[in-house]
Short mmCIF file of C-alpha atoms and ligand atoms in Angstrom, two decimals:
data_model
loop_
_atom_site.label_atom_id
_atom_site.label_comp_id
_atom_site.label_asym_id
_atom_site.label_seq_id
_atom_site.Cartn_x
_atom_site.Cartn_y
_atom_site.Cartn_z
CA UNK T 1 0.00 0.04 0.04
CA UNK T 2 1.37 3.52 -0.80
CA UNK T 3 2.04 5.84 2.10
CA UNK T 4 0.11 8.61 0.01
CA UNK T 5 -3.29 7.31 0.75
CA UNK T 6 -6.00 9.64 -0.70
CA UNK T 7 -8.42 9.86 2.17
CA UNK T 8 -11.44 10.91 0.05
CA UNK T 9 -11.06 8.38 -2.72
CA UNK T 10 -12.98 5.27 -1.84
CA UNK T 11 -13.55 3.57 -5.29
CA UNK T 12 -11.07 1.63 -7.38
CA UNK T 13 -10.74 1.88 -11.18
CA UNK T 14 -13.59 -0.43 -11.75
CA UNK T 15 -15.82 1.83 -9.68
CA UNK T 16 -15.98 -0.57 -6.77
CA UNK T 17 -15.47 0.23 -3.08
CA UNK T 18 -13.12 -2.24 -1.40
CA UNK T 19 -12.67 -1.80 2.36
CA UNK T 20 -9.16 -2.23 3.55
CA UNK T 21 -8.49 -4.49 6.50
CA UNK T 22 -7.48 -2.86 9.79
CA UNK T 23 -3.85 -2.93 10.69
CA UNK T 24 -3.58 -2.91 14.62
CA UNK T 25 -4.85 -6.20 15.70
CA UNK T 26 -3.58 -6.71 19.30
CA UNK T 27 -5.74 -7.71 22.24
CA UNK T 28 -6.30 -6.59 25.82
CA UNK T 29 -5.60 -9.76 27.79
CA UNK T 30 -4.39 -10.88 31.20
CA UNK T 31 -1.18 -12.39 29.48
CA UNK T 32 -0.25 -8.84 28.60
CA UNK T 33 1.24 -6.64 27.19
CA UNK T 34 -2.17 -4.84 27.26
CA UNK T 35 -3.57 -6.23 30.48
CA UNK T 36 -7.06 -5.24 31.67
CA UNK T 37 -6.98 -2.34 34.06
CA UNK T 38 -9.38 0.43 34.99
CA UNK T 39 -8.42 3.77 33.37
CA UNK T 40 -5.77 2.46 31.14
CA UNK T 41 -7.58 2.38 27.87
CA UNK T 42 -9.28 5.03 25.82
CA UNK T 43 -11.72 4.85 22.89
CA UNK T 44 -11.50 7.54 20.18
CA UNK T 45 -14.74 7.35 18.17
CA UNK T 46 -17.02 9.31 15.88
CA UNK T 47 -20.69 9.33 16.68
CA UNK T 48 -21.19 9.29 12.87
CA UNK T 49 -19.44 5.98 12.43
CA UNK T 50 -21.36 2.80 12.48
CA UNK T 51 -18.31 0.85 13.38
CA UNK T 52 -17.31 3.02 16.15
CA UNK T 53 -20.95 3.05 17.40
CA UNK T 54 -20.56 -0.73 18.08
CA UNK T 55 -17.88 -0.01 20.63
CA UNK T 56 -19.93 2.86 22.35
CA UNK T 57 -22.93 0.58 22.81
CA UNK T 58 -20.90 -2.38 24.05
CA UNK T 59 -18.93 -0.12 26.53
CA UNK T 60 -22.42 0.80 28.10
CA UNK T 61 -23.97 -2.67 27.98
CA UNK T 62 -20.80 -4.06 29.82
CA UNK T 63 -20.81 -1.24 32.39
CA UNK T 64 -17.40 0.00 31.29
CA UNK T 65 -18.10 3.72 31.24
CA UNK T 66 -16.02 4.44 34.42
CA UNK T 67 -13.23 2.18 33.20
CA UNK T 68 -12.73 3.10 29.62
CA UNK T 69 -12.69 6.75 28.66
CA UNK T 70 -14.12 8.09 25.31
CA UNK T 71 -13.21 10.99 22.99
CA UNK T 72 -15.60 11.85 20.18
CA UNK T 73 -14.10 13.52 17.26
CA UNK T 74 -15.67 16.37 15.24
CA UNK T 75 -18.19 14.97 12.67
CA UNK T 76 -16.40 16.61 9.77
CA UNK T 77 -13.89 14.51 7.91
CA UNK T 78 -11.75 16.10 5.09
CA UNK T 79 -8.68 15.21 3.10
CA UNK T 80 -6.60 15.08 6.32
CA UNK T 81 -9.09 12.69 7.96
CA UNK T 82 -10.87 13.05 11.24
CA UNK T 83 -10.08 15.98 13.49
CA UNK T 84 -10.54 16.83 17.13
CA UNK T 85 -12.94 19.56 18.06
CA UNK T 86 -12.13 22.71 19.85
CA UNK T 87 -13.69 23.36 23.31
CA UNK T 88 -16.00 25.82 21.57
CA UNK T 89 -17.05 23.54 18.71
CA UNK T 90 -17.87 20.79 21.34
CA UNK T 91 -20.37 23.12 22.83
CA UNK T 92 -21.76 24.49 19.52
CA UNK T 93 -21.66 22.85 16.04
CA UNK T 94 -20.25 19.53 17.10
CA UNK T 95 -21.94 18.98 20.44
CA UNK T 96 -20.21 16.40 22.71
CA UNK T 97 -17.01 16.31 20.56
CA UNK T 98 -13.84 17.04 22.59
CA UNK T 99 -10.29 18.23 22.07
CA UNK T 100 -7.67 15.38 22.22
CA UNK T 101 -7.20 14.92 26.06
CA UNK T 102 -3.55 13.45 26.43
CA UNK T 103 -1.32 15.03 23.72
CA UNK T 104 -3.40 17.96 22.48
CA UNK T 105 -3.40 16.52 18.94
CA UNK T 106 -5.52 18.16 16.20
CA UNK T 107 -5.92 15.13 14.05
CA UNK T 108 -6.74 11.41 14.62
CA UNK T 109 -3.78 10.52 12.38
CA UNK T 110 -1.35 11.94 14.82
CA UNK T 111 -2.34 9.10 17.07
CA UNK T 112 -1.62 6.56 14.41
CA UNK T 113 1.74 8.08 13.61
CA UNK T 114 2.49 8.19 17.46
CA UNK T 115 1.78 4.47 17.49
CA UNK T 116 3.74 3.86 14.33
CA UNK T 117 5.63 6.65 12.60
CA UNK T 118 5.73 4.46 9.39
CA UNK T 119 1.99 3.77 9.31
CA UNK T 120 0.60 3.47 5.87
CA UNK T 121 -3.00 2.46 6.27
CA UNK T 122 -6.20 4.45 6.64
CA UNK T 123 -6.93 6.70 9.82
CA UNK T 124 -10.08 5.15 10.94
CA UNK T 125 -12.31 5.19 14.06
CA UNK T 126 -12.69 3.43 16.44
CA UNK T 127 -9.15 3.45 17.94
CA UNK T 128 -8.59 1.57 21.16
CA UNK T 129 -5.68 3.41 22.75
CA UNK T 130 -3.37 2.06 25.54
CA UNK T 131 -2.51 5.19 27.77
CA UNK T 132 0.33 3.31 29.58
CA UNK T 133 2.08 1.93 26.50
CA UNK T 134 1.06 4.96 24.44
CA UNK T 135 0.03 2.85 21.43
CA UNK T 136 -2.94 1.60 19.55
CA UNK T 137 -4.08 -1.76 20.85
CA UNK T 138 -6.62 -2.46 18.12
CA UNK T 139 -8.64 -0.43 15.41
CA UNK T 140 -11.03 -3.20 14.33
CA UNK T 141 -14.44 -2.71 15.88
CA UNK T 142 -15.48 -6.42 15.61
CA UNK T 143 -12.51 -7.30 17.74
CA UNK T 144 -12.76 -4.54 20.10
CA UNK T 145 -16.31 -5.37 21.12
CA UNK T 146 -15.29 -8.98 21.89
CA UNK T 147 -12.49 -7.70 24.14
CA UNK T 148 -14.97 -5.41 25.93
CA UNK T 149 -17.23 -8.48 26.35
CA UNK T 150 -14.71 -10.66 28.22
CA UNK T 151 -11.49 -9.14 29.22
CA UNK T 152 -12.73 -6.72 31.99
CA UNK T 153 -14.98 -9.22 33.65
CA UNK T 154 -12.84 -9.56 36.75
CA UNK T 155 -12.89 -5.90 37.46
CA UNK T 156 -16.61 -4.99 36.78
CA UNK T 157 -19.65 -5.77 38.97
CA UNK T 158 -20.91 -9.26 38.65
CA UNK T 159 -24.21 -8.07 36.91
CA UNK T 160 -22.09 -6.69 34.09
CA UNK T 161 -19.68 -9.66 33.96
CA UNK T 162 -22.55 -11.96 33.45
CA UNK T 163 -23.61 -10.20 30.34
CA UNK T 164 -22.38 -11.99 27.31
CA UNK T 165 -22.80 -10.75 23.85
CA UNK T 166 -20.91 -13.60 22.19
CA UNK T 167 -21.97 -16.66 24.15
CA UNK T 168 -20.15 -19.88 23.51
CA UNK T 169 -23.34 -21.91 22.87
CA UNK T 170 -24.56 -19.60 20.15
CA UNK T 171 -21.34 -18.71 18.36
CA UNK T 172 -22.09 -20.77 15.30
CA UNK T 173 -25.41 -19.05 14.82
CA UNK T 174 -23.84 -15.58 15.44
CA UNK T 175 -21.17 -16.23 12.84
CA UNK T 176 -23.73 -17.35 10.44
CA UNK T 177 -25.58 -14.01 10.84
CA UNK T 178 -22.30 -12.11 10.63
CA UNK T 179 -21.34 -13.90 7.33
CA UNK T 180 -24.13 -12.44 5.33
CA UNK T 181 -25.09 -9.29 7.37
CA UNK T 182 -21.53 -7.78 7.32
CA UNK T 183 -20.84 -7.92 3.55
CA UNK T 184 -24.40 -7.14 2.38
CA UNK T 185 -25.84 -4.88 4.89
CA UNK T 186 -23.15 -3.26 7.12
CA UNK T 187 -20.60 -2.94 4.37
CA UNK T 188 -23.25 -3.31 1.71
CA UNK T 189 -24.62 0.28 2.17
CA UNK T 190 -20.88 1.58 1.71
CA UNK T 191 -20.35 -0.61 -1.38
CA UNK T 192 -23.53 0.81 -2.87
CA UNK T 193 -22.73 4.43 -1.80
CA UNK T 194 -19.20 4.67 -2.76
CA UNK T 195 -19.51 2.95 -6.10
CA UNK T 196 -18.53 5.30 -9.02
CA UNK T 197 -19.97 3.18 -11.83
CA UNK T 198 -23.56 2.06 -12.46
CA UNK T 199 -22.98 -1.66 -12.58
CA UNK T 200 -21.26 -2.19 -9.25
CA UNK T 201 -23.73 0.14 -7.57
CA UNK T 202 -26.76 -1.87 -8.97
CA UNK T 203 -25.18 -5.14 -7.86
CA UNK T 204 -24.57 -3.83 -4.34
CA UNK T 205 -27.92 -2.17 -3.84
CA UNK T 206 -29.75 -5.22 -5.10
CA UNK T 207 -27.82 -7.52 -2.76
CA UNK T 208 -28.51 -5.16 0.15
CA UNK T 209 -32.23 -5.24 -0.32
CA UNK T 210 -32.25 -9.06 -0.83
CA UNK T 211 -30.61 -9.24 2.60
CA UNK T 212 -33.05 -6.72 4.13
CA UNK T 213 -36.03 -8.91 2.74
CA UNK T 214 -34.43 -11.89 4.34
CA UNK T 215 -33.93 -10.10 7.65
CA UNK T 216 -37.55 -9.02 7.46
CA UNK T 217 -38.69 -12.57 7.17
CA UNK T 218 -36.55 -13.80 10.04
CA UNK T 219 -37.83 -10.96 12.23
CA UNK T 220 -41.31 -11.74 11.43
CA UNK T 221 -40.83 -15.32 12.60
CA UNK T 222 -39.17 -14.08 15.80
CA UNK T 223 -42.02 -11.55 16.41
CA UNK T 224 -44.56 -14.12 15.84
CA UNK T 225 -42.84 -16.03 18.82
CA UNK T 226 -42.74 -12.72 20.92
CA UNK T 227 -38.95 -12.66 20.51
CA UNK T 228 -37.26 -9.38 20.06
CA UNK T 229 -33.56 -10.46 19.44
CA UNK T 230 -32.08 -12.38 16.61
CA UNK T 231 -30.21 -15.11 18.48
CA UNK T 232 -31.78 -17.09 21.31
CA UNK T 233 -34.03 -14.20 22.32
CA UNK T 234 -31.11 -12.58 24.06
CA UNK T 235 -28.99 -9.48 23.18
CA UNK T 236 -25.87 -10.56 21.25
CA UNK T 237 -23.29 -8.75 19.07
CA UNK T 238 -25.55 -9.60 16.07
CA UNK T 239 -28.11 -7.05 17.30
CA UNK T 240 -25.30 -4.40 18.05
CA UNK T 241 -23.72 -4.84 14.65
CA UNK T 242 -26.96 -4.66 12.87
CA UNK T 243 -28.56 -1.66 14.84
CA UNK T 244 -25.69 0.74 13.88
CA UNK T 245 -26.57 0.30 10.18
CA UNK T 246 -30.28 0.19 10.61
CA UNK T 247 -30.52 3.37 12.54
CA UNK T 248 -28.58 5.26 9.92
CA UNK T 249 -30.60 3.82 7.04
CA UNK T 250 -33.72 6.05 6.61
CA UNK T 251 -31.84 9.31 7.61
CA UNK T 252 -28.68 8.90 5.55
CA UNK T 253 -28.11 5.65 3.60
CA UNK T 254 -31.50 5.88 1.83
CA UNK T 255 -30.75 9.07 0.07
CA UNK T 256 -26.80 9.73 0.48
CA UNK T 257 -25.84 6.24 -0.53
CA UNK T 258 -28.81 5.83 -2.93
CA UNK T 259 -30.00 2.72 -1.00
CA UNK T 260 -33.55 3.89 -1.97
CA UNK T 261 -35.47 0.85 -3.12
CA UNK T 262 -37.33 0.84 0.12
CA UNK T 263 -37.32 2.56 3.59
CA UNK T 264 -37.19 0.81 6.87
CA UNK T 265 -40.04 2.82 8.27
CA UNK T 266 -42.52 2.38 5.35
CA UNK T 267 -41.59 -0.98 3.89
CA UNK T 268 -40.15 -3.25 6.61
CA UNK T 269 -42.59 -3.55 9.57
CA UNK T 270 -40.59 -6.13 11.40
CA UNK T 271 -37.19 -4.54 10.99
CA UNK T 272 -38.75 -1.24 11.98
CA UNK T 273 -40.18 -2.69 15.21
CA UNK T 274 -36.87 -4.31 16.05
CA UNK T 275 -34.85 -1.08 15.51
CA UNK T 276 -37.32 0.99 17.47
CA UNK T 277 -37.30 -1.57 20.41
CA UNK T 278 -33.53 -1.35 20.58
CA UNK T 279 -33.36 2.47 20.28
CA UNK T 280 -36.19 3.37 22.59
CA UNK T 281 -35.93 0.57 25.23
CA UNK T 282 -32.23 0.21 25.86
CA UNK T 283 -30.27 3.35 26.65
CA UNK T 284 -27.09 1.81 25.35
CA UNK T 285 -28.55 2.16 21.90
CA UNK T 286 -30.53 5.26 22.22
CA UNK T 287 -28.18 7.39 24.17
CA UNK T 288 -25.17 6.62 21.84
CA UNK T 289 -27.09 7.57 18.54
CA UNK T 290 -26.38 11.17 17.70
CA UNK T 291 -28.35 12.02 14.59
CA UNK T 292 -26.80 15.46 14.13
CA UNK T 293 -23.27 13.97 13.90
CA UNK T 294 -24.59 11.28 11.67
CA UNK T 295 -26.43 13.44 9.19
CA UNK T 296 -23.77 16.15 9.14
CA UNK T 297 -20.88 13.91 8.74
CA UNK T 298 -22.02 11.84 5.72
CA UNK T 299 -23.60 14.86 3.80
CA UNK T 300 -20.70 17.33 4.50
CA UNK T 301 -17.70 14.97 4.27
CA UNK T 302 -18.22 13.40 0.89
CA UNK T 303 -17.91 16.19 -1.87
CA UNK T 304 -17.72 13.62 -4.51
CA UNK T 305 -21.23 12.39 -3.62
CA UNK T 306 -22.74 15.71 -2.34
CA UNK T 307 -20.67 18.51 -3.75
CA UNK T 308 -22.54 21.34 -2.07
CA UNK T 309 -22.51 19.67 1.30
CA UNK T 310 -26.25 20.35 1.82
CA UNK T 311 -27.85 18.23 4.60
CA UNK T 312 -31.35 17.08 3.66
CA UNK T 313 -33.89 17.97 6.31
CA UNK T 314 -35.93 14.83 6.13
CA UNK T 315 -36.94 12.21 6.72
CA UNK T 316 -38.64 13.60 9.82
CA UNK T 317 -38.37 12.35 12.43
CA UNK T 318 -35.00 10.78 12.27
CA UNK T 319 -36.55 7.73 14.06
CA UNK T 320 -40.18 7.03 14.59
CA UNK T 321 -41.61 6.79 18.03
CA UNK T 322 -41.97 3.39 19.65
CA UNK T 323 -45.74 3.37 19.26
CA UNK T 324 -46.33 5.58 16.12
N1 LIG F 1 -13.02 -2.16 9.97
C1 LIG F 1 -13.05 -0.94 10.72
C2 LIG F 1 -13.70 0.10 9.80
C3 LIG F 1 -13.71 1.43 10.53
C4 LIG F 1 -14.05 2.48 9.48
O1 LIG F 1 -14.06 2.34 8.32
N2 LIG F 1 -14.33 3.76 9.97
C5 LIG F 1 -14.56 4.96 9.14
C6 LIG F 1 -15.64 5.78 9.71
S1 LIG F 1 -17.26 5.15 9.45
C7 LIG F 1 -13.47 5.80 9.09
O2 LIG F 1 -12.81 6.17 10.12
N3 LIG F 1 -12.97 6.10 7.84
C8 LIG F 1 -11.86 7.14 7.68
C9 LIG F 1 -11.03 6.73 6.44
O3 LIG F 1 -11.33 5.60 5.85
O4 LIG F 1 -10.18 7.51 5.95
C10 LIG F 1 -13.84 -1.30 11.85
O5 LIG F 1 -14.87 -1.98 11.92
O6 LIG F 1 -13.46 -0.77 13.03
#
C-alpha cells in the first residue's frame, strides 16, 4: 500500500469500493502486554461512524463507562481525515465532541503516527488506545467489542460480567448471521454508496435489499414467537452490529448512498419494530445515537457524492416513536 493514501478516494478503477483491513490487531488480555486495568484504555470514536458506534454501545452494556474513557471526534472529515474539536465547537456545532485529551493532537492521524511513525493505512475510528504503552491496541471494531465483552469481567460488577454478547453456545449461529449481514448490509450500504460506476452500484444495492428482505422474514418469525432479538431471544453482538446500520438507514443511507429501493419505516414493519425496540428501550442504543453528527458527517464530508454539502432536512423524524 502506498504511504500517500487519498483519504477521500474510496472506489477503485472499476468503480468498486473495497474496504481495507484494519492494521492494529492486538488484544487486551491478562497475558499482557495490554492487561485489563481500569483507566488504562481510551476509545477514540466518531458518533457518525457505525463501526465506532458498536464500541460505544458495548461499553455501556458491559458497564465500562467508568473504566474506559471516550473522546468523540468532530463529525467533519476532510482530506486530512478526522479532526478533534475545539472546546467551543464541542459546545456548539459538534456537540459532545472534545479536544484530544492526552497530547493535544489536532488530528486522529497523529495518534496513528505516534503508535507507528511509518503507518501507511487509513486513519479510521474506532481506535482503542493504551495510555500506559502509548500505542494503539486495536482499530477493528468487531474485535474491540469482543475484548470489551470478556477481558474486563474480573474488574466490573458481577451483573455486568454476566452479560455475554458472544455466548459460546450460540457462536455458530452468530457467525452465520455475521457472514451475510456484514458484506451485504453493514458494508453493503458503503459498497453501494461509494460505487462510482452504475453496474457495481446496482449489484450492491440489489444484494443489500435482498438481505433486508431476508432479515424482515427472519424477524417476522421471531416476532410471531414474541422474541425481540435475533439469537436465542437475548441481546448479542448480532443486534449491536445490525442496529448501527439500521438506525442510519432512513436518515442517511436511503438518500446519500442511494439505497432507496425501500425505506425501513415504510416497507419493513418487522425490521422497523426491532430497530425502535432497541433504540427506545435500551439506553445503550438510544443514548449513543447522535443524529446530528450522523447526518452532518456523511452529507458534508463526501464532496464526491454531495458537492454542495447540503444536508437534507428529512426524513422527519430521524427515528419514529416506539408506538407511532
Ligand atoms: N474495519 C473498521 C472500519 C472502520 C471505518 O472504516 N471507520 C470509518 C468511519 S465510519 C473511518 O474512520 N474512515 C476514515 C477513512 O477511511 O479514512 C472497523 O470496523 O473498525
